[in-house]
Amino acid sequence: MKTIKIFDTTLRDGEQSPGASMNIEEKVKIALQLERLGVDIIEAGFAAASPGDFEAISKIAKRVTKSRVCSLARAVDNDIIQAAEAIKEAKYQRIHTFIATSPIHMENKLKMSEDEVVERAVKAVKLARSYCEDVEFSCEDAGRSEIPFLKRIMDAVIEAGATTINLPDTVGYRMPHEIAAMIKELSEHAGERAIISVHNHNDLGLAVANSLAAVENGAMQVECTINGLGERAGNAALEEIVMTLKTRADIYGEYETNINTKEIYPSSRLVSSITGIVPQPNKAIVGKNAFAHESGIHQDGVLKCQETYEIMSAADIGMEKNSIVLGKHSGKHAFKDKLQKLGYELSESELLDAFEKFKVLADSKKEVFDDDIRALLNSQVNFEPVYELESMQLSDCSSAMATAAVALRKEGETIRAAQIGNGTIDAVFKTIDEAAGYKGTLKDYQVQAVSQGKDALAKVVVQVIFDDDKPAVIGRGLDLDTMKASAEAYVNALNSYLSMKDSLKQQLRLGEEDKI
Ligand code: KIV
Ligand code: ZN
């Protein structure tokens, strides 16, 4: 069997999805879930990008012990030094450095000759190797690079110490047969000297097909993300690659991965609840409808024999269908047991906090599903909130004179405010701004039912900018009442902003000569 290494870049390329920024504790939570999932390498971030990224990578490096922890670094000294420093406490480490190799990037972006690019790449790899034995080098925009130049730079960086060569289709331009030909030629050229990796973007919807074509032709590492998150149209989706290799063992029987597929669904839910980016309902493998059968003929077929309309089972990816879990009489032990089955490991105080929330929920909701429990757990905040929503009253909800009165709690004091808004949501958010003394701009608002039934929990995700110089923060709220969930989400966004405003601020400034 050939073991294909799964390199997950949800925390780096995935975080480059517009609106997907995560705070440090959220990144640690995702990294620990990726480790449970069994990914070989976790690209935890881009250490030199910001102090927040650096701190997240360092924390992940300290906590993750099974997967290799990697930081991205441009081919500049400062980036590599920061990457090395950030991963230094990881049990297994990798530095991933890159420079563009396509004519269009070298001429227009880098304004560097081929010789200069090779020289810069070699210098970067040598410096990275002085810190770390495992060094990946990426030829950015390899998909549009010339094969002879790729061979030249590959030879030079392998000689300098690179152990993995990644060939990204950075702009998602290539077709499967083109990727197949490129990988075949370059993996034969590398031979035993380095592992060949692929990193495909999904601009034409071909990222997964291209990754599989690469595997068939010698790539031994695939870079991908949970739910296919990533720049623009995203990256190849981890769950689709892994489940294709498994489900089509008749074709891919000689390949295996270290992924525990039962952790796919929990990973997908965790990432979507943290980023607020929910996979489309018909998304392969992890979409809400991926295992739902609507037509009577299909339902009848599946009841008689599951394989009539299902090529894999929901249980294989850890999606238990419609499982009612606990009720209001369930005790702490049963709750803890359920959490363990769902893959959550909580400290005693986190468990108590979650149990209290569960009791409140079970009191007002007849049936509590696995997804309700996940939503409850995934919405737990991991910072001390400055503001708490104490109470809220609404009137004239449907008019342009909708009125909200809100009481917020801060350091034991109650602050009250009332505002008129253009609709209820506007009134509620304006009132929270007034009470807290901030002015947020709402960039996105999403509401979703967590499970089924009229009494389903409403999950609201907002993206808010509290300071024009800083990116939007995400806030989440969960309640049976949609308006209350909305207010909770907005307060959560404000607390999140206050907890990370210093690390949100700066992009590290690099010297002029480092601007590549
Ligand atoms: O798409 C890309 O080329 C990248 C590299 C930095 C690996 O993300
Ligand atoms: Zn990328």
XYZ file of C-alpha atoms and ligand atoms in Angstrom:
525
model
C 0.000 0.000 0.000
C 1.118 3.573 -0.700
C 0.198 5.992 2.060
C -0.842 9.368 0.682
C 0.049 12.108 3.140
C -2.804 14.476 3.891
C -1.558 18.028 4.386
C -4.355 20.166 5.779
C -4.196 23.906 5.182
C -7.594 24.918 6.621
C -5.835 27.153 9.145
C -3.715 28.894 6.513
C -5.144 28.832 2.971
C -8.612 28.131 4.427
C -8.314 31.175 6.627
C -7.664 33.213 3.484
C -11.344 32.661 2.529
C -12.994 36.065 2.786
C -14.575 36.356 6.231
C -13.053 33.164 7.619
C -10.648 34.648 10.143
C -10.501 32.780 13.420
C -9.178 33.705 16.827
C -6.254 31.918 18.449
C -8.268 29.586 20.661
C -10.524 28.661 17.758
C -7.473 27.738 15.687
C -6.183 25.545 18.503
C -9.592 23.837 18.722
C -9.535 23.119 14.974
C -5.929 21.885 15.085
C -6.785 19.401 17.845
C -9.736 18.176 15.787
C -7.486 17.821 12.703
C -5.149 15.728 14.808
C -8.077 13.497 15.848
C -9.028 13.277 12.186
C -5.556 11.899 11.499
C -4.074 14.480 9.135
C -0.349 14.002 8.633
C 0.599 17.666 8.438
C -1.258 20.682 9.826
C -0.342 23.968 8.188
C -1.150 26.047 11.246
C -0.679 29.475 9.676
C 1.772 31.986 8.279
C 3.902 33.009 11.266
C 5.209 36.289 9.842
C 1.776 37.507 8.757
C 0.722 38.840 12.154
C 1.436 38.363 15.865
C -1.926 36.585 16.127
C -0.867 34.036 13.500
C 2.476 33.569 15.220
C 0.869 32.970 18.597
C -1.696 30.546 17.161
C 1.044 28.468 15.514
C 3.130 28.415 18.712
C 0.142 27.300 20.764
C -0.733 24.600 18.244
C 2.906 23.461 18.199
C 2.755 22.950 21.961
C -0.552 21.062 21.940
C -0.407 18.836 18.857
C 1.746 15.740 19.277
C 0.698 13.335 16.524
C 0.517 15.477 13.394
C 3.435 17.464 11.993
C 2.981 21.206 12.579
C 3.964 23.514 9.752
C 4.223 27.256 9.173
C 4.229 28.938 5.792
C 7.047 31.395 5.009
C 7.861 33.388 1.912
C 11.384 32.903 0.623
C 12.669 35.730 2.812
C 14.856 35.464 5.897
C 12.474 37.140 8.315
C 9.557 34.859 7.374
C 11.669 31.744 7.798
C 13.069 32.848 11.144
C 9.546 33.595 12.410
C 8.248 30.254 11.092
C 11.091 28.363 12.787
C 10.482 30.184 16.067
C 6.717 29.540 15.947
C 6.985 25.765 15.385
C 10.007 25.146 17.582
C 8.081 23.378 20.344
C 6.268 20.991 18.019
C 7.127 17.319 18.312
C 7.139 17.046 14.501
C 7.975 20.233 12.612
C 7.957 21.544 9.066
C 8.809 24.862 7.426
C 7.007 25.490 4.148
C 8.637 28.139 1.991
C 7.602 29.293 -1.461
C 8.292 31.599 -4.360
C 6.487 32.024 -7.661
C 7.915 30.260 -10.721
C 5.549 31.158 -13.558
C 6.619 33.747 -16.157
C 3.563 35.907 -15.391
C 4.398 36.030 -11.660
C 8.167 36.388 -12.064
C 7.886 39.241 -14.581
C 4.929 41.171 -13.177
C 4.819 40.461 -9.466
C 8.368 39.602 -8.434
C 10.165 41.521 -11.192
C 12.911 38.954 -10.873
C 14.793 36.873 -13.428
C 14.798 33.069 -13.350
C 18.337 33.125 -11.930
C 17.312 35.465 -9.131
C 14.299 33.296 -8.271
C 16.439 30.158 -8.083
C 19.016 31.952 -5.957
C 16.326 33.230 -3.564
C 14.697 29.784 -3.313
C 17.991 28.043 -2.555
C 18.904 30.600 0.103
C 15.476 30.205 1.734
C 15.599 26.407 1.762
C 19.121 26.398 3.202
C 18.079 28.773 5.955
C 14.957 26.693 6.684
C 17.058 23.516 6.812
C 19.341 25.128 9.383
C 16.312 25.136 11.722
C 14.316 22.110 10.673
C 14.948 18.781 8.955
C 11.625 18.746 7.183
C 11.374 21.528 4.597
C 8.719 21.890 1.922
C 9.305 24.120 -1.057
C 6.399 25.320 -3.217
C 6.707 26.585 -6.770
C 3.832 29.060 -6.582
C 1.742 28.982 -9.779
C 3.464 25.761 -10.884
C 0.344 25.108 -12.971
C 1.367 27.967 -15.301
C 5.140 27.480 -14.995
C 7.395 26.029 -17.651
C 8.437 22.437 -17.074
C 12.168 22.956 -17.805
C 12.294 25.797 -15.259
C 10.387 23.709 -12.706
C 12.968 20.934 -13.153
C 15.791 23.412 -12.721
C 14.451 24.975 -9.513
C 13.436 21.561 -8.124
C 16.983 20.243 -8.595
C 18.425 23.321 -6.921
C 16.143 23.272 -3.859
C 16.435 19.512 -3.407
C 20.198 19.953 -3.439
C 19.746 22.731 -0.840
C 17.776 20.367 1.420
C 14.062 20.505 0.497
C 12.361 17.211 1.371
C 8.955 17.884 -0.227
C 8.298 19.721 -3.486
C 4.816 21.138 -3.818
C 3.422 21.995 -7.261
C 0.379 24.205 -6.764
C -2.195 25.031 -9.386
C -2.511 28.372 -7.624
C -5.176 29.818 -9.905
C -7.166 26.614 -10.506
C -6.557 26.710 -14.241
C -5.446 23.200 -15.139
C -7.502 20.218 -16.316
C -7.021 16.736 -14.801
C -5.127 15.376 -17.824
C -2.742 18.349 -17.716
C -2.062 17.931 -13.992
C -1.579 14.207 -14.604
C 1.072 14.876 -17.262
C 2.876 17.525 -15.182
C 2.992 15.363 -12.040
C 4.079 12.270 -13.953
C 6.989 14.079 -15.552
C 8.083 15.901 -12.393
C 7.689 12.998 -10.010
C 9.772 10.837 -12.356
C 12.319 13.649 -12.445
C 12.439 13.882 -8.625
C 12.599 10.104 -8.213
C 13.457 9.147 -4.645
C 15.003 12.533 -3.929
C 11.842 14.275 -2.675
C 8.142 13.764 -2.070
C 5.948 15.357 -4.703
C 2.919 17.228 -3.403
C -0.059 18.944 -5.038
C -2.143 21.906 -3.988
C -5.100 22.583 -6.258
C -7.437 25.544 -6.252
C -11.037 25.149 -7.273
C -11.673 28.055 -9.662
C -13.074 25.711 -12.324
C -14.476 23.212 -9.828
C -11.685 20.751 -10.654
C -9.538 20.834 -7.512
C -10.492 17.371 -6.280
C -10.363 15.778 -9.751
C -6.931 17.355 -10.263
C -5.700 16.075 -6.884
C -6.812 12.527 -7.733
C -5.163 12.758 -11.148
C -1.970 13.782 -9.343
C -2.178 10.836 -6.939
C -2.571 8.458 -9.885
C 0.620 9.896 -11.359
C 3.024 9.910 -8.451
C 2.030 12.642 -5.971
C 2.441 11.262 -2.475
C 1.114 14.307 -0.625
C -2.143 16.162 -1.193
C -2.835 19.597 0.227
C -6.468 20.260 1.031
C -8.890 21.887 3.438
C -11.984 20.967 5.397
C -15.138 21.891 3.446
C -12.873 23.043 0.582
C -12.258 26.438 2.228
C -9.556 28.635 0.732
C -8.675 31.632 -1.420
C -11.403 32.581 -3.931
C -13.247 29.376 -4.917
C -11.262 27.447 -2.330
C -8.961 24.437 -2.232
C -9.515 20.744 -2.852
C -11.887 19.431 -0.168
C -10.191 16.943 2.166
C -13.385 14.968 2.717
C -13.973 14.484 -1.017
C -10.431 13.264 -1.719
C -10.355 10.890 1.234
C -13.815 9.444 0.620
C -13.121 8.979 -3.088
C -9.958 7.009 -2.328
C -11.908 4.880 0.142
C -15.166 4.443 -1.773
C -13.453 3.686 -5.095
C -11.034 1.159 -3.665
C -11.597 -0.767 -6.886
C -9.537 1.972 -8.614
C -7.462 3.362 -5.755
C -6.916 0.108 -3.867
C -3.158 0.596 -3.746
C -3.511 3.906 -1.847
C -4.439 4.573 1.743
C -4.507 7.605 4.035
C -4.170 7.918 7.793
C -7.535 9.655 8.049
C -10.126 8.354 10.490
C -13.138 8.995 8.278
C -15.534 8.963 11.250
C -14.030 12.308 12.252
C -14.888 13.934 8.906
C -18.360 15.163 9.807
C -17.379 16.473 13.276
C -14.436 18.300 11.641
C -16.696 19.817 9.012
C -19.213 21.009 11.618
C -16.519 22.471 13.829
C -14.939 24.407 10.966
C -18.270 25.682 9.682
C -19.422 26.747 13.107
C -16.165 28.587 13.823
C -15.807 30.284 10.443
C -19.517 30.860 9.888
C -19.093 29.426 6.378
C -21.621 26.620 6.078
C -21.182 24.145 3.204
C -23.911 24.356 0.571
C -26.674 21.783 1.291
C -25.767 19.672 -1.759
C -22.010 19.761 -1.035
C -20.509 16.294 -1.541
C -19.911 14.250 1.634
C -20.671 16.892 4.291
C -23.616 18.904 2.887
C -26.894 18.696 4.805
C -28.478 16.765 1.918
C -25.540 14.508 1.084
C -27.291 11.514 2.658
C -30.912 12.704 2.453
C -33.371 10.920 0.169
C -36.269 13.072 -0.948
C -38.125 11.129 -3.610
C -40.438 8.297 -2.557
C -38.793 5.898 -4.987
C -35.373 6.593 -3.491
C -36.647 6.319 0.085
C -38.309 3.019 -0.713
C -35.129 1.722 -2.364
C -32.885 2.742 0.536
C -35.206 1.128 3.067
C -35.084 -2.150 1.118
C -31.356 -2.029 0.472
C -29.181 0.966 1.397
C -26.822 0.473 -1.542
C -29.598 1.120 -4.073
C -29.009 4.849 -3.719
C -26.048 5.207 -1.350
C -22.433 4.589 -2.353
C -21.138 5.188 1.155
C -22.791 5.366 4.527
C -23.364 8.418 6.689
C -21.912 6.477 9.608
C -18.581 6.174 7.734
C -18.061 9.914 7.997
C -19.355 10.086 11.582
C -22.773 11.500 10.734
C -25.351 9.790 12.919
C -28.696 10.441 11.299
C -31.506 11.827 13.445
C -30.116 10.473 16.645
C -32.069 11.790 19.599
C -29.544 11.986 22.328
C -30.659 13.100 25.683
C -33.634 14.605 27.408
C -34.175 16.906 30.345
C -33.858 14.046 32.805
C -30.420 13.024 31.578
C -27.674 13.336 34.131
C -24.143 14.685 33.918
C -22.651 11.222 33.352
C -24.857 10.485 30.363
C -24.043 13.949 28.995
C -20.301 13.434 29.478
C -20.546 10.023 27.855
C -22.319 11.536 24.845
C -19.680 14.250 24.540
C -16.932 11.654 24.502
C -18.723 9.750 21.745
C -18.941 12.972 19.769
C -15.187 13.483 20.259
C -15.195 16.330 22.790
C -12.705 16.304 25.645
C -13.605 18.963 28.185
C -12.097 20.089 31.437
C -14.326 19.769 34.516
C -15.279 23.469 34.430
C -16.021 23.408 30.687
C -18.147 20.322 31.252
C -20.151 22.016 34.015
C -20.694 25.068 31.839
C -21.815 22.947 28.874
C -24.066 20.823 31.078
C -25.829 23.920 32.416
C -26.478 25.108 28.871
C -27.704 21.666 27.902
C -30.177 21.632 30.821
C -31.577 25.021 29.785
C -31.953 23.756 26.234
C -33.489 20.407 27.217
C -36.047 22.254 29.346
C -37.424 24.137 26.380
C -36.768 21.741 23.499
C -38.482 18.376 23.258
C -35.825 16.468 21.376
C -32.122 17.211 21.577
C -30.104 15.909 18.604
C -26.386 15.305 18.156
C -26.209 18.444 16.033
C -27.789 20.484 18.851
C -25.093 19.228 21.202
C -22.373 20.032 18.664
C -23.781 23.534 18.132
C -23.903 24.063 21.886
C -20.310 22.938 22.348
C -18.932 24.690 19.288
C -20.516 27.971 20.396
C -18.757 27.939 23.782
C -16.486 30.973 23.959
C -12.931 30.603 25.065
C -12.323 34.107 26.277
C -13.698 36.059 29.194
C -16.611 38.084 27.740
C -16.633 41.796 28.564
C -20.369 42.163 27.889
C -23.243 39.786 28.552
C -26.783 40.128 27.282
C -28.992 40.410 30.348
C -32.379 41.037 28.754
C -34.018 42.346 25.617
C -37.447 43.679 24.696
C -38.828 44.414 21.273
C -41.844 46.315 20.005
C -43.305 47.399 16.643
C -41.194 44.630 15.166
C -42.485 44.781 11.636
C -42.332 48.541 11.107
C -39.654 51.048 10.231
C -40.030 52.196 13.856
C -39.018 48.854 15.349
C -37.819 49.506 18.877
C -35.380 47.515 20.973
C -34.534 47.911 24.633
C -31.453 46.015 25.750
C -29.730 45.506 29.080
C -26.049 44.518 28.927
C -23.984 43.428 31.901
C -20.404 44.609 32.278
C -18.301 43.989 35.390
C -21.383 43.502 37.562
C -23.101 46.707 36.356
C -26.181 46.830 34.155
C -26.143 49.215 31.197
C -29.480 49.952 29.516
C -30.226 51.480 26.155
C -33.111 51.756 23.682
C -33.076 52.570 19.978
C -35.376 52.732 16.995
C -34.261 50.883 13.904
C -35.181 50.110 10.367
C -36.524 46.672 11.276
C -35.852 44.606 14.381
C -32.309 43.458 13.667
C -31.205 47.014 12.954
C -32.832 48.199 16.198
C -31.245 45.425 18.276
C -27.738 45.935 16.900
C -27.946 49.743 17.189
C -29.054 49.397 20.802
C -26.137 47.115 21.651
C -23.770 49.632 20.008
C -25.292 52.426 22.065
C -25.089 50.495 25.340
C -21.479 49.403 24.791
C -20.228 52.624 23.186
C -19.054 51.017 19.916
C -20.256 51.367 16.350
C -20.283 48.151 14.377
C -20.867 47.747 10.651
C -22.698 44.544 9.834
C -21.004 42.771 6.898
C -22.909 39.517 6.929
C -25.845 37.948 8.765
C -26.867 34.308 8.505
C -29.508 32.346 10.326
C -29.813 28.597 10.247
C -31.863 25.902 11.974
C -29.462 23.576 13.782
C -31.606 20.448 13.576
C -35.135 19.624 12.468
C -38.551 20.461 13.911
C -40.433 23.680 14.618
C -38.581 24.001 17.898
C -35.170 23.778 16.230
C -32.428 25.921 17.714
C -31.639 29.013 15.655
C -27.957 29.574 14.999
C -27.078 33.108 13.964
C -23.654 34.043 12.613
C -22.733 37.687 12.090
C -19.650 39.339 10.655
C -19.062 42.797 12.040
C -16.400 45.466 11.571
C -15.862 47.515 14.734
C -12.828 49.369 13.444
C -12.321 50.245 9.785
C -8.607 49.466 10.001
C -9.216 45.904 11.133
C -10.853 42.856 9.591
C -14.390 41.744 10.405
C -14.907 39.552 13.443
C -17.356 36.694 13.637
C -20.001 36.371 16.328
C -22.297 33.440 16.978
C -25.518 33.133 18.895
C -27.638 30.107 19.632
C -31.165 30.205 20.974
C -34.662 28.916 20.362
C -35.613 32.527 19.659
C -34.036 33.954 16.499
C -33.944 37.556 17.769
C -32.275 36.525 20.989
C -29.770 34.432 19.001
C -29.097 37.515 16.824
C -28.455 39.735 19.845
C -26.214 37.056 21.389
C -24.286 36.799 18.116
C -23.699 40.559 17.962
C -22.558 40.720 21.609
C -20.329 37.714 20.938
C -18.761 39.507 17.960
C -18.096 42.565 20.125
C -16.507 40.431 22.865
C -14.439 38.607 20.289
C -13.269 41.930 18.840
C -12.317 43.201 22.314
C -10.450 39.974 23.116
C -8.290 40.046 19.995
C -8.174 43.636 18.870
C -4.434 43.880 19.510
C -3.579 40.777 17.528
C -5.982 41.738 14.742
C -4.208 44.995 14.178
C -0.910 44.661 12.482
C 0.431 42.957 9.470
C 4.133 42.638 10.322
C 6.065 45.136 8.306
C 8.855 43.636 6.255
C 11.831 45.463 4.825
C 11.510 46.771 1.250
C 13.865 44.099 -0.036
C 11.601 41.441 1.511
C 8.514 42.432 -0.453
C 8.107 39.489 -2.746
O -1.975 28.411 -3.897
C -0.775 28.480 -3.632
O 0.093 28.553 -4.508
C -0.401 28.508 -2.228
C 1.052 28.355 -1.939
C 1.530 29.323 -0.923
C 1.351 26.938 -1.558
O -1.234 28.570 -1.370
Zn -3.228 28.042 -2.174
